[in-house]
Amino acid sequence: MKDSVNRTPEGIKIHNPGDFAGMHKAGRLVAETLDMVTDEVKPGVSTAHIDKLIETFIYDHGATSATIGYRGYQHASCISLNHVVCHGIPSEKTLRDGDILNIDVTAILDGWYGDTSRMYVAGESNKKSERLINVTHDALMRAIAAVKPGNHFGDLGHAIQSFAEGQRCSVVRDFCGHGLGRVFHDAPNVLHYGKPGTGPMIRAGMFFTIEPMVNLGRAGTKILADGWTAVTRDRSLSAQFEHSIGVTDTGCEIFTLSPKGLFHPLKSGDAV
């Protein structure tokens, strides 16, 4: 089924007002999925077990996993622990006390793609990991606050980069956010660094993710031999948060808000 949308000169889709409803449903489902696994993230639990719960939940709610079969990937989530930046593969390895992890889920519901990720802590956190999680979350929210028609994508990157680097952290440059809707990945590439006033202009009807990855150490990453797992080169801790959003006439709507207020693992009740 083709979606009836226009495109900007940069190839970015401009969706119709009615398309927001489909994205809200898909976004809510993936947010509910991540809410569901919260109590399962604890020492002694394997990431494979968490992934299986995610797969079952998605299919039980009338959706399909966007990642199973994507370029040969065989899991319903990416689970990235500690110094893994993104695309961590679920396994039988069990969580240890103090591990921090990002769980990233994308599901297709009625043809619309919901995509979100958030951080979790297994057991007790420490001040170092807490600072990284807070900085990464707040960097994302500063970028979302800058989303409105007339601003530029460089404004979003600058909001993330200036804040994170001001907190003595580094922003990963090897991965970025992306457009989505009835496809998994589309224009634009949403960079998490940049200069104000640069990049395509933001217009109402654009759908995209913002998903900054922030490291306690240097920004460099490398891909492991499995072809998926990205880790920090200096083995420093890394964190990531991701929301899918739609641009409105006055700002934006977040499609992937946590219904239970669990998006931030250190601030219960905070939906964003």
C-alpha atoms as an extended CHARMM CRD file, in Angstrom:
* protein
*
       272  EXT
         1         1  MET       CA              0.0000000000        0.0000000000        0.0000000000  PROA      1               0.0000000000
         2         2  LYS       CA              1.4060000000        3.3920000000       -0.9870000000  PROA      2               0.0000000000
         3         3  ASP       CA              1.1730000000        6.3290000000        1.3820000000  PROA      3               0.0000000000
         4         4  SER       CA             -0.1130000000        9.5300000000       -0.1800000000  PROA      4               0.0000000000
         5         5  VAL       CA              2.6200000000       11.9760000000        0.7670000000  PROA      5               0.0000000000
         6         6  ASN       CA              4.6240000000       14.7300000000       -0.7830000000  PROA      6               0.0000000000
         7         7  ARG       CA              8.3920000000       15.0730000000       -0.5910000000  PROA      7               0.0000000000
         8         8  THR       CA             10.6900000000       18.0150000000       -0.0090000000  PROA      8               0.0000000000
         9         9  PRO       CA             13.5490000000       18.7180000000       -2.4430000000  PROA      9               0.0000000000
        10        10  GLU       CA             15.7650000000       16.6850000000       -0.0600000000  PROA      10              0.0000000000
        11        11  GLY       CA             13.4480000000       13.6780000000       -0.4560000000  PROA      11              0.0000000000
        12        12  ILE       CA             11.8630000000       13.9510000000        3.0010000000  PROA      12              0.0000000000
        13        13  LYS       CA              8.2490000000       12.7800000000        3.1330000000  PROA      13              0.0000000000
        14        14  ILE       CA              5.5340000000       15.1770000000        4.2780000000  PROA      14              0.0000000000
        15        15  HSD       CA              2.7460000000       13.1030000000        5.7800000000  PROA      15              0.0000000000
        16        16  ASN       CA             -0.9340000000       13.9300000000        5.9830000000  PROA      16              0.0000000000
        17        17  PRO       CA             -2.5600000000       14.9050000000        9.3150000000  PROA      17              0.0000000000
        18        18  GLY       CA             -4.4370000000       11.6010000000        9.3010000000  PROA      18              0.0000000000
        19        19  ASP       CA             -1.1730000000        9.6410000000        9.2490000000  PROA      19              0.0000000000
        20        20  PHE       CA             -0.3870000000       10.7350000000       12.8030000000  PROA      20              0.0000000000
        21        21  ALA       CA             -2.9910000000        8.3200000000       14.2070000000  PROA      21              0.0000000000
        22        22  GLY       CA             -1.2770000000        5.2930000000       12.6760000000  PROA      22              0.0000000000
        23        23  MET       CA              2.0920000000        6.3740000000       14.0310000000  PROA      23              0.0000000000
        24        24  HSD       CA              0.6860000000        6.9850000000       17.4840000000  PROA      24              0.0000000000
        25        25  LYS       CA             -0.6980000000        3.4250000000       17.5780000000  PROA      25              0.0000000000
        26        26  ALA       CA              2.5630000000        1.8670000000       16.4000000000  PROA      26              0.0000000000
        27        27  GLY       CA              4.5850000000        4.0820000000       18.7190000000  PROA      27              0.0000000000
        28        28  ARG       CA              2.4170000000        3.2430000000       21.7040000000  PROA      28              0.0000000000
        29        29  LEU       CA              2.8190000000       -0.4750000000       21.0530000000  PROA      29              0.0000000000
        30        30  VAL       CA              6.6260000000       -0.3760000000       21.1020000000  PROA      30              0.0000000000
        31        31  ALA       CA              6.5510000000        1.8650000000       24.1810000000  PROA      31              0.0000000000
        32        32  GLU       CA              4.2350000000       -0.6380000000       25.8920000000  PROA      32              0.0000000000
        33        33  THR       CA              6.6320000000       -3.4030000000       24.8590000000  PROA      33              0.0000000000
        34        34  LEU       CA              9.5210000000       -1.6990000000       26.6220000000  PROA      34              0.0000000000
        35        35  ASP       CA              7.3390000000       -0.9930000000       29.6490000000  PROA      35              0.0000000000
        36        36  MET       CA              6.4770000000       -4.7140000000       29.7680000000  PROA      36              0.0000000000
        37        37  VAL       CA             10.0780000000       -5.8990000000       30.0790000000  PROA      37              0.0000000000
        38        38  THR       CA             11.0660000000       -3.4220000000       32.7890000000  PROA      38              0.0000000000
        39        39  ASP       CA             10.6500000000       -5.8670000000       35.6630000000  PROA      39              0.0000000000
        40        40  GLU       CA             12.5680000000       -8.5520000000       33.7460000000  PROA      40              0.0000000000
        41        41  VAL       CA             15.7560000000       -6.4670000000       33.5480000000  PROA      41              0.0000000000
        42        42  LYS       CA             17.6060000000       -7.7730000000       36.5890000000  PROA      42              0.0000000000
        43        43  PRO       CA             20.7430000000       -9.7250000000       37.4320000000  PROA      43              0.0000000000
        44        44  GLY       CA             20.6400000000      -13.3680000000       36.3470000000  PROA      44              0.0000000000
        45        45  VAL       CA             18.2500000000      -12.8510000000       33.4290000000  PROA      45              0.0000000000
        46        46  SER       CA             19.5460000000      -13.4850000000       29.9090000000  PROA      46              0.0000000000
        47        47  THR       CA             19.0780000000      -10.9680000000       27.1200000000  PROA      47              0.0000000000
        48        48  ALA       CA             17.7320000000      -13.8120000000       24.9630000000  PROA      48              0.0000000000
        49        49  HSD       CA             14.9120000000      -14.2800000000       27.4840000000  PROA      49              0.0000000000
        50        50  ILE       CA             14.0720000000      -10.5720000000       27.3040000000  PROA      50              0.0000000000
        51        51  ASP       CA             14.1220000000      -10.6940000000       23.5050000000  PROA      51              0.0000000000
        52        52  LYS       CA             11.7200000000      -13.6550000000       23.4420000000  PROA      52              0.0000000000
        53        53  LEU       CA              9.2890000000      -11.7890000000       25.6910000000  PROA      53              0.0000000000
        54        54  ILE       CA              9.4680000000       -8.8440000000       23.2910000000  PROA      54              0.0000000000
        55        55  GLU       CA              8.8370000000      -11.0140000000       20.2420000000  PROA      55              0.0000000000
        56        56  THR       CA              5.8260000000      -12.6970000000       21.8510000000  PROA      56              0.0000000000
        57        57  PHE       CA              4.3460000000       -9.4030000000       23.0590000000  PROA      57              0.0000000000
        58        58  ILE       CA              4.6030000000       -7.8040000000       19.6200000000  PROA      58              0.0000000000
        59        59  TYR       CA              2.9240000000      -10.7210000000       17.8320000000  PROA      59              0.0000000000
        60        60  ASP       CA              0.2670000000      -11.0920000000       20.5390000000  PROA      60              0.0000000000
        61        61  HSD       CA             -0.7330000000       -7.4870000000       19.8610000000  PROA      61              0.0000000000
        62        62  GLY       CA             -1.3240000000       -7.9650000000       16.1540000000  PROA      62              0.0000000000
        63        63  ALA       CA              1.9790000000       -6.5500000000       14.9640000000  PROA      63              0.0000000000
        64        64  THR       CA              5.1680000000       -7.9490000000       13.4780000000  PROA      64              0.0000000000
        65        65  SER       CA              8.8050000000       -7.3630000000       14.3280000000  PROA      65              0.0000000000
        66        66  ALA       CA             10.5800000000       -5.0880000000       11.8550000000  PROA      66              0.0000000000
        67        67  THR       CA             13.9980000000       -6.4700000000       12.7700000000  PROA      67              0.0000000000
        68        68  ILE       CA             13.4600000000      -10.2200000000       12.4160000000  PROA      68              0.0000000000
        69        69  GLY       CA             14.7300000000      -10.9560000000        8.9180000000  PROA      69              0.0000000000
        70        70  TYR       CA             16.0340000000       -7.4250000000        8.3690000000  PROA      70              0.0000000000
        71        71  ARG       CA             19.3350000000       -7.8580000000        6.5290000000  PROA      71              0.0000000000
        72        72  GLY       CA             19.5760000000      -11.3180000000        8.0440000000  PROA      72              0.0000000000
        73        73  TYR       CA             19.0190000000      -10.2130000000       11.6630000000  PROA      73              0.0000000000
        74        74  GLN       CA             17.1220000000      -12.8310000000       13.6760000000  PROA      74              0.0000000000
        75        75  HSD       CA             15.8900000000      -11.0710000000       16.8120000000  PROA      75              0.0000000000
        76        76  ALA       CA             12.9810000000       -8.8360000000       17.8100000000  PROA      76              0.0000000000
        77        77  SER       CA             15.2410000000       -6.3640000000       19.6090000000  PROA      77              0.0000000000
        78        78  CYS       CA             18.7600000000       -5.0510000000       19.8900000000  PROA      78              0.0000000000
        79        79  ILE       CA             20.0930000000       -5.1770000000       23.4500000000  PROA      79              0.0000000000
        80        80  SER       CA             23.3030000000       -3.2460000000       24.0140000000  PROA      80              0.0000000000
        81        81  LEU       CA             25.1640000000       -3.6200000000       27.3160000000  PROA      81              0.0000000000
        82        82  ASN       CA             27.6580000000       -1.2580000000       28.9250000000  PROA      82              0.0000000000
        83        83  HSD       CA             30.2890000000       -0.3970000000       26.2720000000  PROA      83              0.0000000000
        84        84  VAL       CA             28.0970000000       -1.6340000000       23.3980000000  PROA      84              0.0000000000
        85        85  VAL       CA             26.9130000000        1.4630000000       21.5570000000  PROA      85              0.0000000000
        86        86  CYS       CA             24.0940000000       -0.1010000000       19.5200000000  PROA      86              0.0000000000
        87        87  HSD       CA             22.9080000000       -3.2170000000       17.6400000000  PROA      87              0.0000000000
        88        88  GLY       CA             23.8360000000       -5.5990000000       20.4510000000  PROA      88              0.0000000000
        89        89  ILE       CA             22.6050000000       -9.1310000000       19.7110000000  PROA      89              0.0000000000
        90        90  PRO       CA             20.5230000000      -10.9130000000       22.3900000000  PROA      90              0.0000000000
        91        91  SER       CA             22.2150000000      -14.0270000000       23.7920000000  PROA      91              0.0000000000
        92        92  GLU       CA             22.1550000000      -16.4840000000       26.6670000000  PROA      92              0.0000000000
        93        93  LYS       CA             24.5990000000      -14.2790000000       28.5720000000  PROA      93              0.0000000000
        94        94  THR       CA             22.9820000000      -13.1680000000       31.8200000000  PROA      94              0.0000000000
        95        95  LEU       CA             22.8690000000       -9.6750000000       33.2390000000  PROA      95              0.0000000000
        96        96  ARG       CA             25.0690000000       -8.7280000000       36.1700000000  PROA      96              0.0000000000
        97        97  ASP       CA             24.4120000000       -6.2830000000       38.9710000000  PROA      97              0.0000000000
        98        98  GLY       CA             25.1610000000       -2.7500000000       37.7910000000  PROA      98              0.0000000000
        99        99  ASP       CA             24.9380000000       -3.4810000000       34.0560000000  PROA      99              0.0000000000
       100       100  ILE       CA             23.3680000000       -0.7090000000       32.0120000000  PROA      100             0.0000000000
       101       101  LEU       CA             21.6660000000       -1.6140000000       28.7620000000  PROA      101             0.0000000000
       102       102  ASN       CA             19.7370000000       -0.1180000000       25.8990000000  PROA      102             0.0000000000
       103       103  ILE       CA             16.8120000000       -2.0700000000       24.4690000000  PROA      103             0.0000000000
       104       104  ASP       CA             15.7490000000       -1.0360000000       20.9660000000  PROA      104             0.0000000000
       105       105  VAL       CA             12.4810000000       -2.2800000000       19.4540000000  PROA      105             0.0000000000
       106       106  THR       CA             10.7840000000       -1.6500000000       16.1110000000  PROA      106             0.0000000000
       107       107  ALA       CA              7.3620000000       -3.1090000000       15.2710000000  PROA      107             0.0000000000
       108       108  ILE       CA              5.0250000000       -2.8250000000       12.2970000000  PROA      108             0.0000000000
       109       109  LEU       CA              1.3690000000       -2.2530000000       13.1680000000  PROA      109             0.0000000000
       110       110  ASP       CA             -1.1790000000       -1.7710000000       10.3690000000  PROA      110             0.0000000000
       111       111  GLY       CA              1.6710000000       -0.8580000000        8.0490000000  PROA      111             0.0000000000
       112       112  TRP       CA              3.1790000000        1.8060000000       10.3290000000  PROA      112             0.0000000000
       113       113  TYR       CA              6.6000000000        1.4860000000       11.9670000000  PROA      113             0.0000000000
       114       114  GLY       CA              7.0100000000        2.2160000000       15.6550000000  PROA      114             0.0000000000
       115       115  ASP       CA             10.6370000000        2.6180000000       16.7430000000  PROA      115             0.0000000000
       116       116  THR       CA             11.9970000000        3.4270000000       20.1880000000  PROA      116             0.0000000000
       117       117  SER       CA             14.7530000000        2.5670000000       22.6190000000  PROA      117             0.0000000000
       118       118  ARG       CA             15.5630000000        3.3760000000       26.2110000000  PROA      118             0.0000000000
       119       119  MET       CA             18.0600000000        2.6220000000       28.9380000000  PROA      119             0.0000000000
       120       120  TYR       CA             17.7060000000        0.1360000000       31.8030000000  PROA      120             0.0000000000
       121       121  VAL       CA             19.7940000000       -0.7090000000       34.8480000000  PROA      121             0.0000000000
       122       122  ALA       CA             20.1390000000       -4.2910000000       36.1180000000  PROA      122             0.0000000000
       123       123  GLY       CA             20.2620000000       -4.1320000000       39.8990000000  PROA      123             0.0000000000
       124       124  GLU       CA             21.9330000000       -1.1410000000       41.5190000000  PROA      124             0.0000000000
       125       125  SER       CA             23.2930000000        1.7320000000       39.4470000000  PROA      125             0.0000000000
       126       126  ASN       CA             26.4100000000        3.7460000000       40.2390000000  PROA      126             0.0000000000
       127       127  LYS       CA             27.0950000000        7.4630000000       39.9590000000  PROA      127             0.0000000000
       128       128  LYS       CA             29.0950000000        7.1000000000       36.7480000000  PROA      128             0.0000000000
       129       129  SER       CA             26.3700000000        5.2560000000       34.8770000000  PROA      129             0.0000000000
       130       130  GLU       CA             23.6740000000        7.4880000000       36.3460000000  PROA      130             0.0000000000
       131       131  ARG       CA             25.4170000000       10.5920000000       35.0480000000  PROA      131             0.0000000000
       132       132  LEU       CA             25.7220000000        9.1020000000       31.5570000000  PROA      132             0.0000000000
       133       133  ILE       CA             22.0670000000        8.0410000000       31.4850000000  PROA      133             0.0000000000
       134       134  ASN       CA             20.8980000000       11.4640000000       32.6410000000  PROA      134             0.0000000000
       135       135  VAL       CA             23.0640000000       13.3260000000       30.1390000000  PROA      135             0.0000000000
       136       136  THR       CA             21.8880000000       11.1460000000       27.2350000000  PROA      136             0.0000000000
       137       137  HSD       CA             18.2130000000       11.4590000000       28.1510000000  PROA      137             0.0000000000
       138       138  ASP       CA             18.4460000000       15.2060000000       28.6070000000  PROA      138             0.0000000000
       139       139  ALA       CA             20.3220000000       15.6090000000       25.3120000000  PROA      139             0.0000000000
       140       140  LEU       CA             17.4730000000       13.8520000000       23.5030000000  PROA      140             0.0000000000
       141       141  MET       CA             14.8530000000       16.0270000000       25.1820000000  PROA      141             0.0000000000
       142       142  ARG       CA             16.7460000000       19.2140000000       24.2920000000  PROA      142             0.0000000000
       143       143  ALA       CA             16.7340000000       18.1400000000       20.6590000000  PROA      143             0.0000000000
       144       144  ILE       CA             13.0200000000       17.3540000000       20.7390000000  PROA      144             0.0000000000
       145       145  ALA       CA             12.3770000000       20.8080000000       22.2180000000  PROA      145             0.0000000000
       146       146  ALA       CA             14.0360000000       22.2880000000       19.1200000000  PROA      146             0.0000000000
       147       147  VAL       CA             11.7410000000       20.4550000000       16.6850000000  PROA      147             0.0000000000
       148       148  LYS       CA              9.3830000000       22.9430000000       15.0620000000  PROA      148             0.0000000000
       149       149  PRO       CA              8.7000000000       24.1670000000       11.5400000000  PROA      149             0.0000000000
       150       150  GLY       CA             11.2860000000       26.6650000000       10.3500000000  PROA      150             0.0000000000
       151       151  ASN       CA             14.1360000000       25.2350000000       12.4040000000  PROA      151             0.0000000000
       152       152  HSD       CA             16.7900000000       23.0620000000       10.7770000000  PROA      152             0.0000000000
       153       153  PHE       CA             18.0660000000       19.5680000000       11.4760000000  PROA      153             0.0000000000
       154       154  GLY       CA             21.4160000000       21.0900000000       12.3790000000  PROA      154             0.0000000000
       155       155  ASP       CA             19.6490000000       22.7720000000       15.3010000000  PROA      155             0.0000000000
       156       156  LEU       CA             18.7620000000       19.3240000000       16.6780000000  PROA      156             0.0000000000
       157       157  GLY       CA             22.3070000000       18.0450000000       16.3390000000  PROA      157             0.0000000000
       158       158  HSD       CA             23.6960000000       21.1770000000       17.9340000000  PROA      158             0.0000000000
       159       159  ALA       CA             21.3160000000       20.8590000000       20.8930000000  PROA      159             0.0000000000
       160       160  ILE       CA             22.6010000000       17.3230000000       21.5480000000  PROA      160             0.0000000000
       161       161  GLN       CA             26.2780000000       17.9630000000       20.8870000000  PROA      161             0.0000000000
       162       162  SER       CA             26.6020000000       21.2030000000       22.8360000000  PROA      162             0.0000000000
       163       163  PHE       CA             24.8720000000       19.7680000000       25.8880000000  PROA      163             0.0000000000
       164       164  ALA       CA             26.6410000000       16.3870000000       25.9350000000  PROA      164             0.0000000000
       165       165  GLU       CA             30.0840000000       17.8240000000       25.3280000000  PROA      165             0.0000000000
       166       166  GLY       CA             29.3910000000       20.4550000000       27.9660000000  PROA      166             0.0000000000
       167       167  GLN       CA             28.9070000000       17.5620000000       30.3960000000  PROA      167             0.0000000000
       168       168  ARG       CA             32.3110000000       16.0850000000       29.4220000000  PROA      168             0.0000000000
       169       169  CYS       CA             30.7680000000       13.3230000000       27.3250000000  PROA      169             0.0000000000
       170       170  SER       CA             31.1140000000       12.5930000000       23.6060000000  PROA      170             0.0000000000
       171       171  VAL       CA             28.5010000000       12.0960000000       20.9020000000  PROA      171             0.0000000000
       172       172  VAL       CA             28.8050000000        9.0970000000       18.5780000000  PROA      172             0.0000000000
       173       173  ARG       CA             28.9530000000       10.2110000000       14.9450000000  PROA      173             0.0000000000
       174       174  ASP       CA             28.9080000000        6.8300000000       13.2180000000  PROA      174             0.0000000000
       175       175  PHE       CA             25.1350000000        6.3210000000       13.6100000000  PROA      175             0.0000000000
       176       176  CYS       CA             22.1390000000        8.6140000000       13.2850000000  PROA      176             0.0000000000
       177       177  GLY       CA             18.3840000000        8.9140000000       13.4760000000  PROA      177             0.0000000000
       178       178  HSD       CA             16.2070000000        8.5160000000       10.3930000000  PROA      178             0.0000000000
       179       179  GLY       CA             12.9050000000        9.1510000000        8.7500000000  PROA      179             0.0000000000
       180       180  LEU       CA             10.2010000000        6.5060000000        9.1110000000  PROA      180             0.0000000000
       181       181  GLY       CA              6.4900000000        5.9570000000        8.5980000000  PROA      181             0.0000000000
       182       182  ARG       CA              5.3690000000        3.1280000000        6.3420000000  PROA      182             0.0000000000
       183       183  VAL       CA              9.0390000000        2.2340000000        5.8770000000  PROA      183             0.0000000000
       184       184  PHE       CA             11.7210000000        1.3890000000        8.4320000000  PROA      184             0.0000000000
       185       185  HSD       CA             14.3570000000        3.8540000000        7.2510000000  PROA      185             0.0000000000
       186       186  ASP       CA             13.8260000000        6.9000000000        5.0820000000  PROA      186             0.0000000000
       187       187  ALA       CA             15.1820000000       10.4060000000        4.5770000000  PROA      187             0.0000000000
       188       188  PRO       CA             16.4020000000       12.3740000000        6.4300000000  PROA      188             0.0000000000
       189       189  ASN       CA             19.4850000000       11.1930000000        8.2630000000  PROA      189             0.0000000000
       190       190  VAL       CA             19.1300000000       12.8550000000       11.6630000000  PROA      190             0.0000000000
       191       191  LEU       CA             22.6410000000       13.6560000000       12.8580000000  PROA      191             0.0000000000
       192       192  HSD       CA             23.2730000000       14.0550000000       16.5720000000  PROA      192             0.0000000000
       193       193  TYR       CA             25.8580000000       16.7750000000       16.0940000000  PROA      193             0.0000000000
       194       194  GLY       CA             25.9250000000       19.8740000000       13.9520000000  PROA      194             0.0000000000
       195       195  LYS       CA             25.7140000000       23.6150000000       13.6080000000  PROA      195             0.0000000000
       196       196  PRO       CA             22.5980000000       25.7560000000       14.1010000000  PROA      196             0.0000000000
       197       197  GLY       CA             20.7990000000       26.7430000000       10.9290000000  PROA      197             0.0000000000
       198       198  THR       CA             22.3180000000       23.9770000000        8.8010000000  PROA      198             0.0000000000
       199       199  GLY       CA             20.7240000000       20.9590000000        7.1430000000  PROA      199             0.0000000000
       200       200  PRO       CA             17.2140000000       20.6260000000        5.7180000000  PROA      200             0.0000000000
       201       201  MET       CA             14.4710000000       22.8300000000        7.1130000000  PROA      201             0.0000000000
       202       202  ILE       CA             11.9810000000       21.1110000000        9.4090000000  PROA      202             0.0000000000
       203       203  ARG       CA              8.4120000000       21.1020000000        8.0890000000  PROA      203             0.0000000000
       204       204  ALA       CA              5.0830000000       19.9730000000        9.5050000000  PROA      204             0.0000000000
       205       205  GLY       CA              4.2860000000       16.3880000000        8.5350000000  PROA      205             0.0000000000
       206       206  MET       CA              7.8230000000       15.0420000000        8.8170000000  PROA      206             0.0000000000
       207       207  PHE       CA              8.2260000000       11.7990000000       10.8010000000  PROA      207             0.0000000000
       208       208  PHE       CA             11.6470000000       10.7900000000       12.1230000000  PROA      208             0.0000000000
       209       209  THR       CA             13.5860000000        9.3590000000       15.0370000000  PROA      209             0.0000000000
       210       210  ILE       CA             16.0620000000       11.1410000000       17.2520000000  PROA      210             0.0000000000
       211       211  GLU       CA             18.3180000000        8.6130000000       18.9960000000  PROA      211             0.0000000000
       212       212  PRO       CA             21.5740000000       10.0450000000       20.3540000000  PROA      212             0.0000000000
       213       213  MET       CA             24.3280000000        7.7000000000       21.4890000000  PROA      213             0.0000000000
       214       214  VAL       CA             26.5680000000        9.2900000000       24.1100000000  PROA      214             0.0000000000
       215       215  ASN       CA             29.8390000000        7.9110000000       25.5100000000  PROA      215             0.0000000000
       216       216  LEU       CA             31.6040000000        8.6300000000       28.7670000000  PROA      216             0.0000000000
       217       217  GLY       CA             34.9050000000        8.3870000000       26.8940000000  PROA      217             0.0000000000
       218       218  ARG       CA             35.8070000000        9.1500000000       23.3110000000  PROA      218             0.0000000000
       219       219  ALA       CA             33.3140000000        9.0490000000       20.4500000000  PROA      219             0.0000000000
       220       220  GLY       CA             35.0600000000        6.3670000000       18.3680000000  PROA      220             0.0000000000
       221       221  THR       CA             33.3080000000        3.0670000000       17.6720000000  PROA      221             0.0000000000
       222       222  LYS       CA             34.0540000000       -0.2010000000       15.9070000000  PROA      222             0.0000000000
       223       223  ILE       CA             31.9360000000       -3.0860000000       14.6000000000  PROA      223             0.0000000000
       224       224  LEU       CA             32.6260000000       -6.5610000000       15.9590000000  PROA      224             0.0000000000
       225       225  ALA       CA             33.1080000000       -9.6340000000       13.8010000000  PROA      225             0.0000000000
       226       226  ASP       CA             29.3750000000      -10.4980000000       13.9330000000  PROA      226             0.0000000000
       227       227  GLY       CA             28.7710000000       -7.5530000000       11.6080000000  PROA      227             0.0000000000
       228       228  TRP       CA             26.2200000000       -5.9300000000       13.9140000000  PROA      228             0.0000000000
       229       229  THR       CA             27.5360000000       -5.1080000000       17.3710000000  PROA      229             0.0000000000
       230       230  ALA       CA             29.0270000000       -1.6110000000       17.6500000000  PROA      230             0.0000000000
       231       231  VAL       CA             31.2330000000       -0.9310000000       20.6840000000  PROA      231             0.0000000000
       232       232  THR       CA             33.2410000000        2.0060000000       21.9900000000  PROA      232             0.0000000000
       233       233  ARG       CA             36.8680000000        1.7760000000       20.9120000000  PROA      233             0.0000000000
       234       234  ASP       CA             38.0850000000        2.7580000000       24.3740000000  PROA      234             0.0000000000
       235       235  ARG       CA             35.5530000000        0.4370000000       26.1040000000  PROA      235             0.0000000000
       236       236  SER       CA             33.9450000000        3.3750000000       27.8880000000  PROA      236             0.0000000000
       237       237  LEU       CA             30.2700000000        3.1820000000       28.8310000000  PROA      237             0.0000000000
       238       238  SER       CA             27.7180000000        4.2090000000       26.2190000000  PROA      238             0.0000000000
       239       239  ALA       CA             24.0300000000        5.1010000000       26.4880000000  PROA      239             0.0000000000
       240       240  GLN       CA             21.1930000000        5.8070000000       24.0660000000  PROA      240             0.0000000000
       241       241  PHE       CA             17.5820000000        6.9720000000       24.1260000000  PROA      241             0.0000000000
       242       242  GLU       CA             15.2720000000        7.0860000000       21.1100000000  PROA      242             0.0000000000
       243       243  HSD       CA             11.8860000000        8.5870000000       20.3760000000  PROA      243             0.0000000000
       244       244  SER       CA              9.8840000000        8.6520000000       17.1500000000  PROA      244             0.0000000000
       245       245  ILE       CA              8.2470000000       12.0190000000       16.5410000000  PROA      245             0.0000000000
       246       246  GLY       CA              5.9830000000       13.8120000000       14.1050000000  PROA      246             0.0000000000
       247       247  VAL       CA              6.2870000000       17.5220000000       13.3290000000  PROA      247             0.0000000000
       248       248  THR       CA              3.1340000000       19.6080000000       13.8480000000  PROA      248             0.0000000000
       249       249  ASP       CA              2.3510000000       23.1980000000       12.8720000000  PROA      249             0.0000000000
       250       250  THR       CA              3.5960000000       24.4190000000       16.2610000000  PROA      250             0.0000000000
       251       251  GLY       CA              6.1620000000       21.8450000000       17.3910000000  PROA      251             0.0000000000
       252       252  CYS       CA              6.0400000000       18.0740000000       17.5210000000  PROA      252             0.0000000000
       253       253  GLU       CA              4.2680000000       15.0440000000       18.9470000000  PROA      253             0.0000000000
       254       254  ILE       CA              6.1840000000       12.1410000000       20.4880000000  PROA      254             0.0000000000
       255       255  PHE       CA              4.7300000000        8.8710000000       19.2130000000  PROA      255             0.0000000000
       256       256  THR       CA              6.6420000000        6.6400000000       21.6510000000  PROA      256             0.0000000000
       257       257  LEU       CA              5.8100000000        8.0480000000       25.0890000000  PROA      257             0.0000000000
       258       258  SER       CA              5.8610000000        5.4480000000       27.8710000000  PROA      258             0.0000000000
       259       259  PRO       CA              2.2740000000        4.7730000000       29.0270000000  PROA      259             0.0000000000
       260       260  LYS       CA              3.6010000000        3.8240000000       32.4810000000  PROA      260             0.0000000000
       261       261  GLY       CA              6.0750000000        6.6750000000       32.7620000000  PROA      261             0.0000000000
       262       262  LEU       CA              9.0890000000        4.3480000000       32.5840000000  PROA      262             0.0000000000
       263       263  PHE       CA             11.0850000000        5.9170000000       29.7490000000  PROA      263             0.0000000000
       264       264  HSD       CA             13.7650000000        7.2280000000       32.1150000000  PROA      264             0.0000000000
       265       265  PRO       CA             14.9680000000        4.3370000000       34.3450000000  PROA      265             0.0000000000
       266       266  LEU       CA             16.0900000000        6.6460000000       37.1550000000  PROA      266             0.0000000000
       267       267  LYS       CA             12.9460000000        8.8030000000       37.2260000000  PROA      267             0.0000000000
       268       268  SER       CA              9.8440000000        6.6780000000       37.6980000000  PROA      268             0.0000000000
       269       269  GLY       CA              6.7230000000        8.3490000000       36.3930000000  PROA      269             0.0000000000
       270       270  ASP       CA              8.5300000000       10.4050000000       33.7540000000  PROA      270             0.0000000000
       271       271  ALA       CA              6.8240000000        9.5350000000       30.4550000000  PROA      271             0.0000000000
       272       272  VAL       CA              9.4780000000       11.2490000000       28.3880000000  PROA      272             0.0000000000
